[in-house]
mmCIF file of C-alpha atoms in Angstrom:
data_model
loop_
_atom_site.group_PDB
_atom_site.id
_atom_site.type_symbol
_atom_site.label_atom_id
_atom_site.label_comp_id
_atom_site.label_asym_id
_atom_site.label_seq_id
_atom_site.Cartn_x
_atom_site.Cartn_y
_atom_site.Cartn_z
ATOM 1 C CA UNK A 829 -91.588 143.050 24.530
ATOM 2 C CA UNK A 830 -88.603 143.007 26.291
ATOM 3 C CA UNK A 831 -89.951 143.174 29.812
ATOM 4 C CA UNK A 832 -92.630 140.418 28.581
ATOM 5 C CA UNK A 833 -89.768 138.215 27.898
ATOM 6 C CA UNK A 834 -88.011 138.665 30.953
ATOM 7 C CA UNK A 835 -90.761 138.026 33.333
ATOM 8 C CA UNK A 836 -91.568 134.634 31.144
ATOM 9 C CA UNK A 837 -88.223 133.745 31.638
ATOM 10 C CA UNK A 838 -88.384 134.375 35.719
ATOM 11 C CA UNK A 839 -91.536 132.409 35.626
ATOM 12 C CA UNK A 840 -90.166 129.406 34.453
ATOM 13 C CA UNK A 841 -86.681 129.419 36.319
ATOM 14 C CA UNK A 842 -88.885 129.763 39.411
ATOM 15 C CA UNK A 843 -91.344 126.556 38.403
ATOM 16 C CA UNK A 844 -87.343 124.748 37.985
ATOM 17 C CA UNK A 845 -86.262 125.269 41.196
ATOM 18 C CA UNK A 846 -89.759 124.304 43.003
ATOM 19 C CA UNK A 847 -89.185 121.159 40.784
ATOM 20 C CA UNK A 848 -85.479 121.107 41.841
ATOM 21 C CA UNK A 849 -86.545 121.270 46.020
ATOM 22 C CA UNK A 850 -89.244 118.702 45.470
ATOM 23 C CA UNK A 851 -86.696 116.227 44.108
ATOM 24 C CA UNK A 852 -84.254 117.137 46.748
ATOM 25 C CA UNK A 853 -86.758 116.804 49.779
ATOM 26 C CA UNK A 854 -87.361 113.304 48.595
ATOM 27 C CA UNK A 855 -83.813 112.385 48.497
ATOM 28 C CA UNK A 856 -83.296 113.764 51.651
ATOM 29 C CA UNK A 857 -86.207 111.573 52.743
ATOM 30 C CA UNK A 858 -84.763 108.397 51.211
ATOM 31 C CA UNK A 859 -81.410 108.900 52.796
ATOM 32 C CA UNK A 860 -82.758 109.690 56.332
ATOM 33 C CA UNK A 861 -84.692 106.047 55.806
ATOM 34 C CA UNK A 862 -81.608 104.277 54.568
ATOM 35 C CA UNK A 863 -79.476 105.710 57.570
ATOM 36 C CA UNK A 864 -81.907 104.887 59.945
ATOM 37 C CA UNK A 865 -82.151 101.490 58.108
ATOM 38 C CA UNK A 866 -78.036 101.237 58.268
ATOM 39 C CA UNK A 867 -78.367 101.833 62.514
ATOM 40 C CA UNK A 868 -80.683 99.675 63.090
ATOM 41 C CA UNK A 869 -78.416 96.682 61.580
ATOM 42 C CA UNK A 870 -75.907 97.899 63.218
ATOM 43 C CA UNK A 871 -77.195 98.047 66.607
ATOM 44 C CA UNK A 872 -78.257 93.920 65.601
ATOM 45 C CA UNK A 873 -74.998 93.282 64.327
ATOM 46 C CA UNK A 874 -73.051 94.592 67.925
ATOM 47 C CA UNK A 875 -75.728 93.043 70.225
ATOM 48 C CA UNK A 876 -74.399 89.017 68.348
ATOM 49 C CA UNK A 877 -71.144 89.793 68.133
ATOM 50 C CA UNK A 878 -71.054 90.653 72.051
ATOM 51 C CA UNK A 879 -72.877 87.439 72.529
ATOM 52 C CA UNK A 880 -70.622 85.396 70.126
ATOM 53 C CA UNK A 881 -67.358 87.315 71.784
ATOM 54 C CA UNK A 882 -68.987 86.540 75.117
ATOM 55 C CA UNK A 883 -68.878 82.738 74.467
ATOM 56 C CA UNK A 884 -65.347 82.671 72.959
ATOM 57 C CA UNK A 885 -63.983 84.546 76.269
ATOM 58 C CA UNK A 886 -66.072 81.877 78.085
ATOM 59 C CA UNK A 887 -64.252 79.171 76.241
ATOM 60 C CA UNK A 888 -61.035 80.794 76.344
ATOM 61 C CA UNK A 889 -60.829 81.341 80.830
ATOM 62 C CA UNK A 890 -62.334 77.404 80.657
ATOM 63 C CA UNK A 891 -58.645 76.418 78.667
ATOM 64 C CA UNK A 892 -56.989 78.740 80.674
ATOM 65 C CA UNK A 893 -58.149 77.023 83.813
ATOM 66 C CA UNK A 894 -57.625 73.780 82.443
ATOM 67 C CA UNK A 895 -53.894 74.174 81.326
ATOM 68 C CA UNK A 896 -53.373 75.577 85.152
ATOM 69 C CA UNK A 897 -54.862 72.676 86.677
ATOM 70 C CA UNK A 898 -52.106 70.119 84.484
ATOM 71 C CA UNK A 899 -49.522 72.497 85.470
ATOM 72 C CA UNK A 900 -49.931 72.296 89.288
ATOM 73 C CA UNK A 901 -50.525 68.490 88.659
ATOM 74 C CA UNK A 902 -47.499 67.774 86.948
ATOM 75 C CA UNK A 903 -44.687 66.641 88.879
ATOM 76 C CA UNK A 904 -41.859 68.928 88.625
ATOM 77 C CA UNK A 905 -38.790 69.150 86.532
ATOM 78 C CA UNK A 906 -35.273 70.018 87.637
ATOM 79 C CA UNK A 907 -33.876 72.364 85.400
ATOM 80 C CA UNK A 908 -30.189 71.478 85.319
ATOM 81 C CA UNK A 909 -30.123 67.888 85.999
ATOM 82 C CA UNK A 910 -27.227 66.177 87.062
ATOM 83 C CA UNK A 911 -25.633 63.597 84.298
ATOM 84 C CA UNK A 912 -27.401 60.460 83.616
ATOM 85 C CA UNK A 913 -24.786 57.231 84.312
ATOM 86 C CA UNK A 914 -25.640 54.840 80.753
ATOM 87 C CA UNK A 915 -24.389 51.173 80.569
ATOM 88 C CA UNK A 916 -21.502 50.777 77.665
ATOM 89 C CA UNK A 917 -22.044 49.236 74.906
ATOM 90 C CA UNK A 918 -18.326 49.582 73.620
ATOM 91 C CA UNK A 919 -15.545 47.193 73.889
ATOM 92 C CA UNK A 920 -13.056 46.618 77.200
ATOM 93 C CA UNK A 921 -10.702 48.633 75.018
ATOM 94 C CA UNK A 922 -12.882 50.934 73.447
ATOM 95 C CA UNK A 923 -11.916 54.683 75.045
ATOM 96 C CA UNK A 924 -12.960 58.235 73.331
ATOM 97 C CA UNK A 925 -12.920 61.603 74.936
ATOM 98 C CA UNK A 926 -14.994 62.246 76.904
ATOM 99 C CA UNK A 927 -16.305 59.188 77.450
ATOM 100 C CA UNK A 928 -19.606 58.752 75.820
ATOM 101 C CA UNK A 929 -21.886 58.941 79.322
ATOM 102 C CA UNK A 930 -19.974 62.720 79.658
ATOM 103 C CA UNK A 931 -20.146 63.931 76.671
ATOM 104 C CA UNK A 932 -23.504 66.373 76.421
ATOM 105 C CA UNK A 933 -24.457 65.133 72.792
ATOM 106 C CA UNK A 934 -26.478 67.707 70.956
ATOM 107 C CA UNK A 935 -29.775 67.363 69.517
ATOM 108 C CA UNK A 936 -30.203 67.374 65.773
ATOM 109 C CA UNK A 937 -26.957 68.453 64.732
ATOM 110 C CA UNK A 938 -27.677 68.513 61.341
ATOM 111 C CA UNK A 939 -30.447 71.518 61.487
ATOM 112 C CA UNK A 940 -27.939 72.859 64.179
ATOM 113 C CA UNK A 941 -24.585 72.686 62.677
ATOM 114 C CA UNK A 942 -23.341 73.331 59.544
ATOM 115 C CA UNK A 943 -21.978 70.572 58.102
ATOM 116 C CA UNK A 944 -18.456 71.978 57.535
ATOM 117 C CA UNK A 945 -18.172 72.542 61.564
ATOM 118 C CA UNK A 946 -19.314 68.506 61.932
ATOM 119 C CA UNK A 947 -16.209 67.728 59.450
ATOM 120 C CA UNK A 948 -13.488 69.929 61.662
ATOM 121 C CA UNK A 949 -14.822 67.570 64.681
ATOM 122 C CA UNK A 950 -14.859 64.292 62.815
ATOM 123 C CA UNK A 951 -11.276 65.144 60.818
ATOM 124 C CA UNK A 952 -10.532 65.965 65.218
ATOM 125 C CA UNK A 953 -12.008 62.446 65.468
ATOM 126 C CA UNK A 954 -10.444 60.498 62.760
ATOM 127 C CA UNK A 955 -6.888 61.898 64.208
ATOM 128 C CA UNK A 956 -7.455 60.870 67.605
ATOM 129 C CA UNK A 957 -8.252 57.108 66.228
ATOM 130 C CA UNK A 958 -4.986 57.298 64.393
ATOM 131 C CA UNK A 959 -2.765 58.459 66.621
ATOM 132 C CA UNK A 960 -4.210 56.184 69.072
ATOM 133 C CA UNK A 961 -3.842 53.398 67.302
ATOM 134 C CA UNK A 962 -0.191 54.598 66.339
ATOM 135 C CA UNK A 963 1.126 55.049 70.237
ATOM 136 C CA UNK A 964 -0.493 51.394 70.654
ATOM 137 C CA UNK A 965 2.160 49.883 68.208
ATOM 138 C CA UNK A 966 5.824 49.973 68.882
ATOM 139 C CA UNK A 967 6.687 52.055 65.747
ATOM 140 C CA UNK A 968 5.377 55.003 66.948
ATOM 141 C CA UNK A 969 5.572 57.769 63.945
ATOM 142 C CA UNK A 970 2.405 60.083 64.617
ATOM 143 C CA UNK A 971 4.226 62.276 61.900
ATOM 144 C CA UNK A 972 3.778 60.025 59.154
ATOM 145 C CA UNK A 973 0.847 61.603 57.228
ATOM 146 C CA UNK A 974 0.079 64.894 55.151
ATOM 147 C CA UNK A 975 -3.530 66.197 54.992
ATOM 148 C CA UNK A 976 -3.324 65.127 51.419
ATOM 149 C CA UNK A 977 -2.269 61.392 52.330
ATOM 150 C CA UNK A 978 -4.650 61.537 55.027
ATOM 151 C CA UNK A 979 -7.543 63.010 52.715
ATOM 152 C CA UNK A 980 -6.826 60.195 50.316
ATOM 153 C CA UNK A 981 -7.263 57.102 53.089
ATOM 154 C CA UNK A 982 -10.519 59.365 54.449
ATOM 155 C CA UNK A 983 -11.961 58.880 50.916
ATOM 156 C CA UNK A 984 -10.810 54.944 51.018
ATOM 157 C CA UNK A 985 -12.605 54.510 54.296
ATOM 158 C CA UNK A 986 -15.588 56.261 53.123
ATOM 159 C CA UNK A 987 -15.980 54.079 49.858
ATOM 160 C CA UNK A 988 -15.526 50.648 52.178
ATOM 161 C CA UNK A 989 -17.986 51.754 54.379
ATOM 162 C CA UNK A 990 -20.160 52.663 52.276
ATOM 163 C CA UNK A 991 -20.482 50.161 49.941
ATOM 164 C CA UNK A 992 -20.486 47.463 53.111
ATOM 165 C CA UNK A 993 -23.416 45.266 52.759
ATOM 166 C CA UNK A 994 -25.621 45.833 55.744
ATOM 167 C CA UNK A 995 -23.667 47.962 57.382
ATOM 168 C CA UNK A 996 -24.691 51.865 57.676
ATOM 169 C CA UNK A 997 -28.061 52.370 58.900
ATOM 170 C CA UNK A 998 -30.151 54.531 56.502
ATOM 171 C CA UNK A 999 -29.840 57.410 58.961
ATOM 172 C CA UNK A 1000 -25.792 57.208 58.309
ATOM 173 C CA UNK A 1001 -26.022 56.930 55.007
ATOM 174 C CA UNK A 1002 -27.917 60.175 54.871
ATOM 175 C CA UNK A 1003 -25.315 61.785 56.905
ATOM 176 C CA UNK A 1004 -22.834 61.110 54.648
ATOM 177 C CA UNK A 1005 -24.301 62.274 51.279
ATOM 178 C CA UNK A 1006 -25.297 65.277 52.915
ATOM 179 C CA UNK A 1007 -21.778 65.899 53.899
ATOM 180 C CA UNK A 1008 -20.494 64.456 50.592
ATOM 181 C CA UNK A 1009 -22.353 66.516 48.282
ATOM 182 C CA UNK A 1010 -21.180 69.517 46.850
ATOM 183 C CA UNK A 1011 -18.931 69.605 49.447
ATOM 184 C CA UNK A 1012 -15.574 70.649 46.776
ATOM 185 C CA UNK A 1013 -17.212 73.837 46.283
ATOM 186 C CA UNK A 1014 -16.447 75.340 49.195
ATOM 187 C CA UNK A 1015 -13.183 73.062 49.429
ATOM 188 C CA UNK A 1016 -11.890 74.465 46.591
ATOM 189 C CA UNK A 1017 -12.235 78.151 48.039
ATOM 190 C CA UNK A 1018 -11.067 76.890 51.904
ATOM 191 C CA UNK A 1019 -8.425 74.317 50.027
ATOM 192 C CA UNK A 1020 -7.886 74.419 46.781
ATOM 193 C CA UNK A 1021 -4.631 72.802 46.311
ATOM 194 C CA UNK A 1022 -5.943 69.599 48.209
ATOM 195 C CA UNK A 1023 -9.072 69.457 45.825
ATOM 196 C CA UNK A 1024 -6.350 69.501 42.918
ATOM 197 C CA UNK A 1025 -4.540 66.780 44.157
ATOM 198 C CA UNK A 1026 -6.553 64.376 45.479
ATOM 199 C CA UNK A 1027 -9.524 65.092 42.863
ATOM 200 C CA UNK A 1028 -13.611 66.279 43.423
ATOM 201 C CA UNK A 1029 -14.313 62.374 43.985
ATOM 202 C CA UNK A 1030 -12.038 61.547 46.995
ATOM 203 C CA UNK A 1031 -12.537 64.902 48.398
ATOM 204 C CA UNK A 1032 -15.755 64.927 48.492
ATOM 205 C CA UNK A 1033 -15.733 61.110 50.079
ATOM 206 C CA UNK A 1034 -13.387 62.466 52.705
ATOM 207 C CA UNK A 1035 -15.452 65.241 53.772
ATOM 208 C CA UNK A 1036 -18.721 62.938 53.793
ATOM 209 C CA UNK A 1037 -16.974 60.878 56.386
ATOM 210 C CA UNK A 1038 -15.437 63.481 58.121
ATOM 211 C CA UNK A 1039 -19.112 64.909 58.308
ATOM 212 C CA UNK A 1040 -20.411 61.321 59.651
ATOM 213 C CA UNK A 1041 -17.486 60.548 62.054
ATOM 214 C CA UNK A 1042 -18.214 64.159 63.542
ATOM 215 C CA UNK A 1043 -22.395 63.873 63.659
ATOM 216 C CA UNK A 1044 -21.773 59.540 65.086
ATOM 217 C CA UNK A 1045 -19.678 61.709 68.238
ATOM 218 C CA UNK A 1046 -22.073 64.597 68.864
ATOM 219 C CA UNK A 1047 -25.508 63.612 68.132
ATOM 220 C CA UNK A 1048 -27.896 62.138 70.363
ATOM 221 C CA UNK A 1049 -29.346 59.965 67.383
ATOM 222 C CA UNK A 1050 -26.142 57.861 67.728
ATOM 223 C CA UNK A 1051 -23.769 56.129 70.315
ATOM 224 C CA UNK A 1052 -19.611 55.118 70.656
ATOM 225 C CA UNK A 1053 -20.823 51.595 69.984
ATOM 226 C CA UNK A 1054 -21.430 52.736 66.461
ATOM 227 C CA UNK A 1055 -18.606 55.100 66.364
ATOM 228 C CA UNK A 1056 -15.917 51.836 67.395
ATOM 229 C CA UNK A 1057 -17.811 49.599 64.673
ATOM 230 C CA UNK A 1058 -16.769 52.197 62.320
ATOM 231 C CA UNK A 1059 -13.213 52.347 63.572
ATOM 232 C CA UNK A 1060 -13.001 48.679 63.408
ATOM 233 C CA UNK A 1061 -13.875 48.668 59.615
ATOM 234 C CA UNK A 1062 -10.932 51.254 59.032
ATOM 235 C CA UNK A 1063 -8.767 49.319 60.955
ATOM 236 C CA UNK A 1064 -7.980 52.198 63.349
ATOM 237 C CA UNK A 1065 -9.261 49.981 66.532
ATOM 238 C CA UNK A 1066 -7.156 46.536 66.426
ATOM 239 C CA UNK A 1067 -5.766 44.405 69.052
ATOM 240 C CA UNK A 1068 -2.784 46.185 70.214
ATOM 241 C CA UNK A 1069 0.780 45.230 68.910
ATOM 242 C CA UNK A 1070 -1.071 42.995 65.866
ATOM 243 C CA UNK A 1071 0.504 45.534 63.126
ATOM 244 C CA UNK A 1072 4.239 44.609 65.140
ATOM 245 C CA UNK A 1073 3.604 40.505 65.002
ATOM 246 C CA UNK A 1074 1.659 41.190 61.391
ATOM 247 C CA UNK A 1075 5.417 43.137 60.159
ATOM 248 C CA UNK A 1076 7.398 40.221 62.543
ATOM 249 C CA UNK A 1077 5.686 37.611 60.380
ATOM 250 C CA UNK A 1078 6.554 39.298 56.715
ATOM 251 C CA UNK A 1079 9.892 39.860 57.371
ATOM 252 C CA UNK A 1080 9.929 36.066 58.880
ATOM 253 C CA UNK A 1081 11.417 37.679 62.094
ATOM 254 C CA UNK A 1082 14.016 40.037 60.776
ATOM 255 C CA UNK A 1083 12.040 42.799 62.449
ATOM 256 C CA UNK A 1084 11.412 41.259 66.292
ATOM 257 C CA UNK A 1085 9.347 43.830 68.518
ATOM 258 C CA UNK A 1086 10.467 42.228 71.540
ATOM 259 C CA UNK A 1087 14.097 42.823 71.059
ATOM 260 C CA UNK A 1088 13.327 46.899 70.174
ATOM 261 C CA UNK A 1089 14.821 48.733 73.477
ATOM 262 C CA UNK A 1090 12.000 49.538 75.873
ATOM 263 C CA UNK A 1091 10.041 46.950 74.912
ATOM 264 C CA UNK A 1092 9.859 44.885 78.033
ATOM 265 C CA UNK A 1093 9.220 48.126 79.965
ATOM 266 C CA UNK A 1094 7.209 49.774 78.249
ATOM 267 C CA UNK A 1095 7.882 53.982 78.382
ATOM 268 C CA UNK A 1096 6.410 57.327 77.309
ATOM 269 C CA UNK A 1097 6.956 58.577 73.570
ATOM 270 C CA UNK A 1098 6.439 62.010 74.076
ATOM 271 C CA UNK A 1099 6.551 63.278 70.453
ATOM 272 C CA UNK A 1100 3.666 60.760 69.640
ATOM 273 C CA UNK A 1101 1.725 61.531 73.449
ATOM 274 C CA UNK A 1102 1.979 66.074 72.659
ATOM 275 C CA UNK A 1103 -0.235 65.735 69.040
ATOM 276 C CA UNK A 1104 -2.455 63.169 70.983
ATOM 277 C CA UNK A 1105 -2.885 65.433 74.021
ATOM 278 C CA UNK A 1106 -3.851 68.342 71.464
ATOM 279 C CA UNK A 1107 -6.152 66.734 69.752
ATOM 280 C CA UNK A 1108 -8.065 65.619 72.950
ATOM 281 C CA UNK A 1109 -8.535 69.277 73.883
ATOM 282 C CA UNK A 1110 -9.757 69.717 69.788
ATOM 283 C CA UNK A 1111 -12.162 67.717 70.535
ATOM 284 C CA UNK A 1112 -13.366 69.342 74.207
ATOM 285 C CA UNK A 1113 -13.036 72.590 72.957
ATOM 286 C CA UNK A 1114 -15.048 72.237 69.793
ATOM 287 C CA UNK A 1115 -17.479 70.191 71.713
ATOM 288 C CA UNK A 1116 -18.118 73.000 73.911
ATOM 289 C CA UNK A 1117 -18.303 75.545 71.104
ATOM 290 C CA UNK A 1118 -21.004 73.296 69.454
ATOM 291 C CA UNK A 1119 -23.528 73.674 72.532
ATOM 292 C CA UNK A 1120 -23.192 77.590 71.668
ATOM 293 C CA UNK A 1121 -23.211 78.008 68.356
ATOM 294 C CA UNK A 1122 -21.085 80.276 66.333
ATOM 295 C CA UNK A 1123 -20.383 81.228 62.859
ATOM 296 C CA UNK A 1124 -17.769 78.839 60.692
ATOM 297 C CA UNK A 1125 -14.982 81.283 60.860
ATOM 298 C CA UNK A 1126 -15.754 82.568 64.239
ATOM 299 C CA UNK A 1127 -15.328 78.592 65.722
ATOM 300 C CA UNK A 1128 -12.611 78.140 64.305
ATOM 301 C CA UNK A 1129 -10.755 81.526 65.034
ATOM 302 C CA UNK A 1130 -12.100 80.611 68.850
ATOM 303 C CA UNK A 1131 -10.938 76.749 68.952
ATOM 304 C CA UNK A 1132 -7.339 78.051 67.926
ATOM 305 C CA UNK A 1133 -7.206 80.702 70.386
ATOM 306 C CA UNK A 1134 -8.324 78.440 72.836
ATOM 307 C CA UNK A 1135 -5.316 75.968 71.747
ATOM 308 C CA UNK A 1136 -2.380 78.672 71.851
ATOM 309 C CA UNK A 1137 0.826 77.391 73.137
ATOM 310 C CA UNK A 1138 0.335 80.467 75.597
ATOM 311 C CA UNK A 1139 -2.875 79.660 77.098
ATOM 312 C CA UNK A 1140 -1.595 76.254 77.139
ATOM 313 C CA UNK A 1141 1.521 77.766 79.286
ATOM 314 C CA UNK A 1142 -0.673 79.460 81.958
ATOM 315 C CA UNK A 1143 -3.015 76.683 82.060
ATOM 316 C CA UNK A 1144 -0.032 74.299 82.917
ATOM 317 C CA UNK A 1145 1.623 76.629 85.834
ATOM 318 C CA UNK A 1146 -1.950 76.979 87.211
ATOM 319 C CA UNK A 1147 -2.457 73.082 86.984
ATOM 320 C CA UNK A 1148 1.141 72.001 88.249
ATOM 321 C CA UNK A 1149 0.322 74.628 91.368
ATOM 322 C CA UNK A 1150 -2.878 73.537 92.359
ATOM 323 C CA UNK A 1151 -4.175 70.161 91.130
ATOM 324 C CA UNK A 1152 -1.100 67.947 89.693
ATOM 325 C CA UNK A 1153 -0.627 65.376 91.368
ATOM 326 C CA UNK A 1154 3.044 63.953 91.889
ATOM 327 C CA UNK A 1155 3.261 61.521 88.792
ATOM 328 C CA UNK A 1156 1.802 64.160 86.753
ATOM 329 C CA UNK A 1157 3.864 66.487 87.952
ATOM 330 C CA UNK A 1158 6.936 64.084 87.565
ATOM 331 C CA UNK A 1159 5.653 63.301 83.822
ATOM 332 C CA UNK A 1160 5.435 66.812 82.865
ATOM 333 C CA UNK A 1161 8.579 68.099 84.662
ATOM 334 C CA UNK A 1162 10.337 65.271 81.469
ATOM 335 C CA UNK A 1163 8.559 66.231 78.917
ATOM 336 C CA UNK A 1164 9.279 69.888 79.202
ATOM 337 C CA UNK A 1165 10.925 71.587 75.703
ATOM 338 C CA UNK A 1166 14.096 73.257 75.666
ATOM 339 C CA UNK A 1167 12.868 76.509 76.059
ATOM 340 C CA UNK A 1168 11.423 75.236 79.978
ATOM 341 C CA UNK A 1169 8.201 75.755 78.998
ATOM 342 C CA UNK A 1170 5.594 73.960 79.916
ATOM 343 C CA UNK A 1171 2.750 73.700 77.068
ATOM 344 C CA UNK A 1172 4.318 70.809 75.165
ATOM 345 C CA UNK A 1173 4.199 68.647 78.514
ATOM 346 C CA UNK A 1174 0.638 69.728 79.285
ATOM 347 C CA UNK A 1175 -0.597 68.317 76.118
ATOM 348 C CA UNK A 1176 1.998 65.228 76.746
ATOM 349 C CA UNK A 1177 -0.058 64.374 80.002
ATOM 350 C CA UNK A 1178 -3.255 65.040 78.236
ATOM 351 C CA UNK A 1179 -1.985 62.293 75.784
ATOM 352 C CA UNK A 1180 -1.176 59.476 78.427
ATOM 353 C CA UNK A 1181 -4.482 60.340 80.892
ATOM 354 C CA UNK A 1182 -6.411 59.752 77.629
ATOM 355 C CA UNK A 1183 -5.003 56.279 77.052
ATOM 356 C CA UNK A 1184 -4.724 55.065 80.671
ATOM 357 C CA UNK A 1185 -7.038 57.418 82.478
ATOM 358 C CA UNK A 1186 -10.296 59.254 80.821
ATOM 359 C CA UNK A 1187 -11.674 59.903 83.609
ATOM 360 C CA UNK A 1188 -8.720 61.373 85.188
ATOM 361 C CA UNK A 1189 -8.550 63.523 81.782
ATOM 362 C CA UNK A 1190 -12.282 64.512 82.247
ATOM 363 C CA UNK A 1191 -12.135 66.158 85.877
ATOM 364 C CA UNK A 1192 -9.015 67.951 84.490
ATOM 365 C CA UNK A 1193 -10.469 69.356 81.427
ATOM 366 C CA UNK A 1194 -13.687 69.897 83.755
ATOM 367 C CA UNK A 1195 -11.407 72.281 86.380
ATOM 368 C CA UNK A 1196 -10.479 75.123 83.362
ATOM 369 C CA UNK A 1197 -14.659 74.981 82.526
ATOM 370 C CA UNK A 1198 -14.583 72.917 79.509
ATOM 371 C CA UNK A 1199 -16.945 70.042 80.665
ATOM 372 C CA UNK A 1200 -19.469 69.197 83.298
ATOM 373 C CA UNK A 1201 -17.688 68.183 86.777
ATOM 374 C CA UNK A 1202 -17.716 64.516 86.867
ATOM 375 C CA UNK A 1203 -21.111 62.987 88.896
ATOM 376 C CA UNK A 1204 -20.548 61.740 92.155
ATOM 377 C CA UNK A 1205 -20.862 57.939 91.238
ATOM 378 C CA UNK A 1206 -17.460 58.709 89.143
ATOM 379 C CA UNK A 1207 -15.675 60.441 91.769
ATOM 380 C CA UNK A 1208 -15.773 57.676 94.661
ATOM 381 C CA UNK A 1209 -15.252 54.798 93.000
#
């Protein structure tokens, strides 16, 4: 019974695995017809592609060809060309330096810039009008104003010009909020005793047009013919000697500028021409950090290395030695301090050439590689 079983048993495992090979030959056959089915597409699929590749290649050498064709067509472009001469549109008396044909203006200062580096320039700007306009009265007193004061008449400007019918474009406008806005917050980290005393308001004004006098000097997007309105609404570019006959007239003569000594020959103040010089080479200095930009602490760090009284030594010797003439040399060899050193009188000269000779000022600034060499039109006339 036993061996009956067994054999039973064999039988039908045996019948199972014929059953189990049939089922496995046809899957075999229906995944040799599915692979075969799988190459075939495929092989289609390459064969377009290649065609459809073939025609973007085709397309792509046609551009190619094209865009070589303009390029030999165009006329060519030098790549350092020399400075364009403009027409003024300033006043006789209008000066700024450089002078606005020289100055390189950058293009979209704003993206470029941050917008404390554009109020260091315009606060460099805003001094220059004043003690320009200062050395152009006979009271001469350059020393007259802390940064508070001077914060407090920035933010008085600002408010006058601002609210000016018809006056700032749209574009200025802009300029200033952006430079207005916010702009205590990182005051009151840089300076927080001046945000204390003068208040978020005025601060904030001042910086806005410390921001605006900056971008109206550097940007392309503006000229010194808007830059001179602006000084004429703050009063910092008047007829000169009007504040001496406006102070004649209050104190119905007792103060008479034509009896002051020096008066009817006019000579050098060199305590009000030294912070004049210094802030002209502010001005060229930062200008020519701006056309490489650096990082807000690293420009500054730079600019005041730049303006050491011992560069400003070395830089005098060299000058007196090689390029002075003998009125300069005469001028400086006066102003020299105490200590018979020669910075101080540098930035003396600096001073006067800015008020009675720019572009004297410009080809000197231009010999230590601070500005482009004058163009030729400027050196023989």
């Amino acid at each position: 019974a036993a061996a009956t079983g067994a054999a039973t048993g064999a039988r039908q495992f045996r019948v199972q695995a014929r059953t189990f090979a049939t089922a496995a030959a046809g899957m075999a056959a229906a995944a040799s017809i599915l692979v075969s089915a799988a190459r075939r597409r495929r092989l289609s699929c390459s064969s377009s592609s290649r065609s459809r590749g073939g025609h973007r290649r085709t397309a792509a050498l046609t551009r190619l060809a094209q865009a070589d064709a303009a390029v030999e067509a165009a006329p060519e472009i030098e790549t350092n060309p020399p400075l364009p001469i403009l027409a003024s549109k300033t006043s006789e008396g209008w000066s700024m330096t450089p002078p606005d044909e020289l100055r390189d203006r950058l293009v979209a200062t704003q993206g470029l810039l941050d917008r404390s580096d554009l109020a260091y320039l315009g606060d460099a700007v805003w001094e220059y009008l004043v003690l320009r306009h200062q050395y152009m009265q006979v009271v001469r007193s350059p020393f007259t104003e802390s940064p508070t004061v001077r914060c407090v008449r920035q933010a008085k400007a600002a408010t006058h010009l601002y609210l000016k019918p018809d006056f700032m474009t749209e574009k200025e406008k802009s300029v200033f909020r952006w430079g207005a806005t916010s702009s205590w917050v990182n005051g009151s980290f840089f300076e927080e005793k001046m945000v204390e005393q003068v208040g978020i308001e005025q601060y904030s004004a001042a910086h806005g047009l410390r921001v605006l006098l900056g971008w109206a000097y550097l940007d392309t997007r503006c000229d010194d013919s808007r830059l001179e309105a602006m000084a004429r609404e703050m009063g910092l570019f008047v007829e000169v000697g009007i504040e001496d006959r406006l102070l004649s007239k209050v104190t119905s003569g007792i103060f008479d500028s034509k009896q002051r000594p020096g008066a009817q020959r006019p000579r050098m103040f060199f305590l009000a021409l030294a912070p004049l010089g210094h802030v002209v080479l502010r001005l060229y200095v930062s200008r020519y950090f701006f056309q490489r930009p650096l990082r807000p602490d690293e420009f500054r760090a730079r600019v005041n290395l730049a303006l050491r009284a011992e560069e400003l030594e070395l830089a005098a010797g060299g000058f007196m030695r090689d390029d002075a003439t003998a009125e300069e040399v005469q001028l400086m060899t006066s102003a020299r301090s105490e200590k018979d050193d020669y910075a101080f009188a540098f930035s003396c000269l600096l001073g006067h050439l800015a008020l009675t000779s720019p572009l004297r000022l410009h080809q000197i600034i231009a010999a230590f590689g601070w500005a482009r060499p004058l163009p030729a039109e400027y050196t023989t006339a």
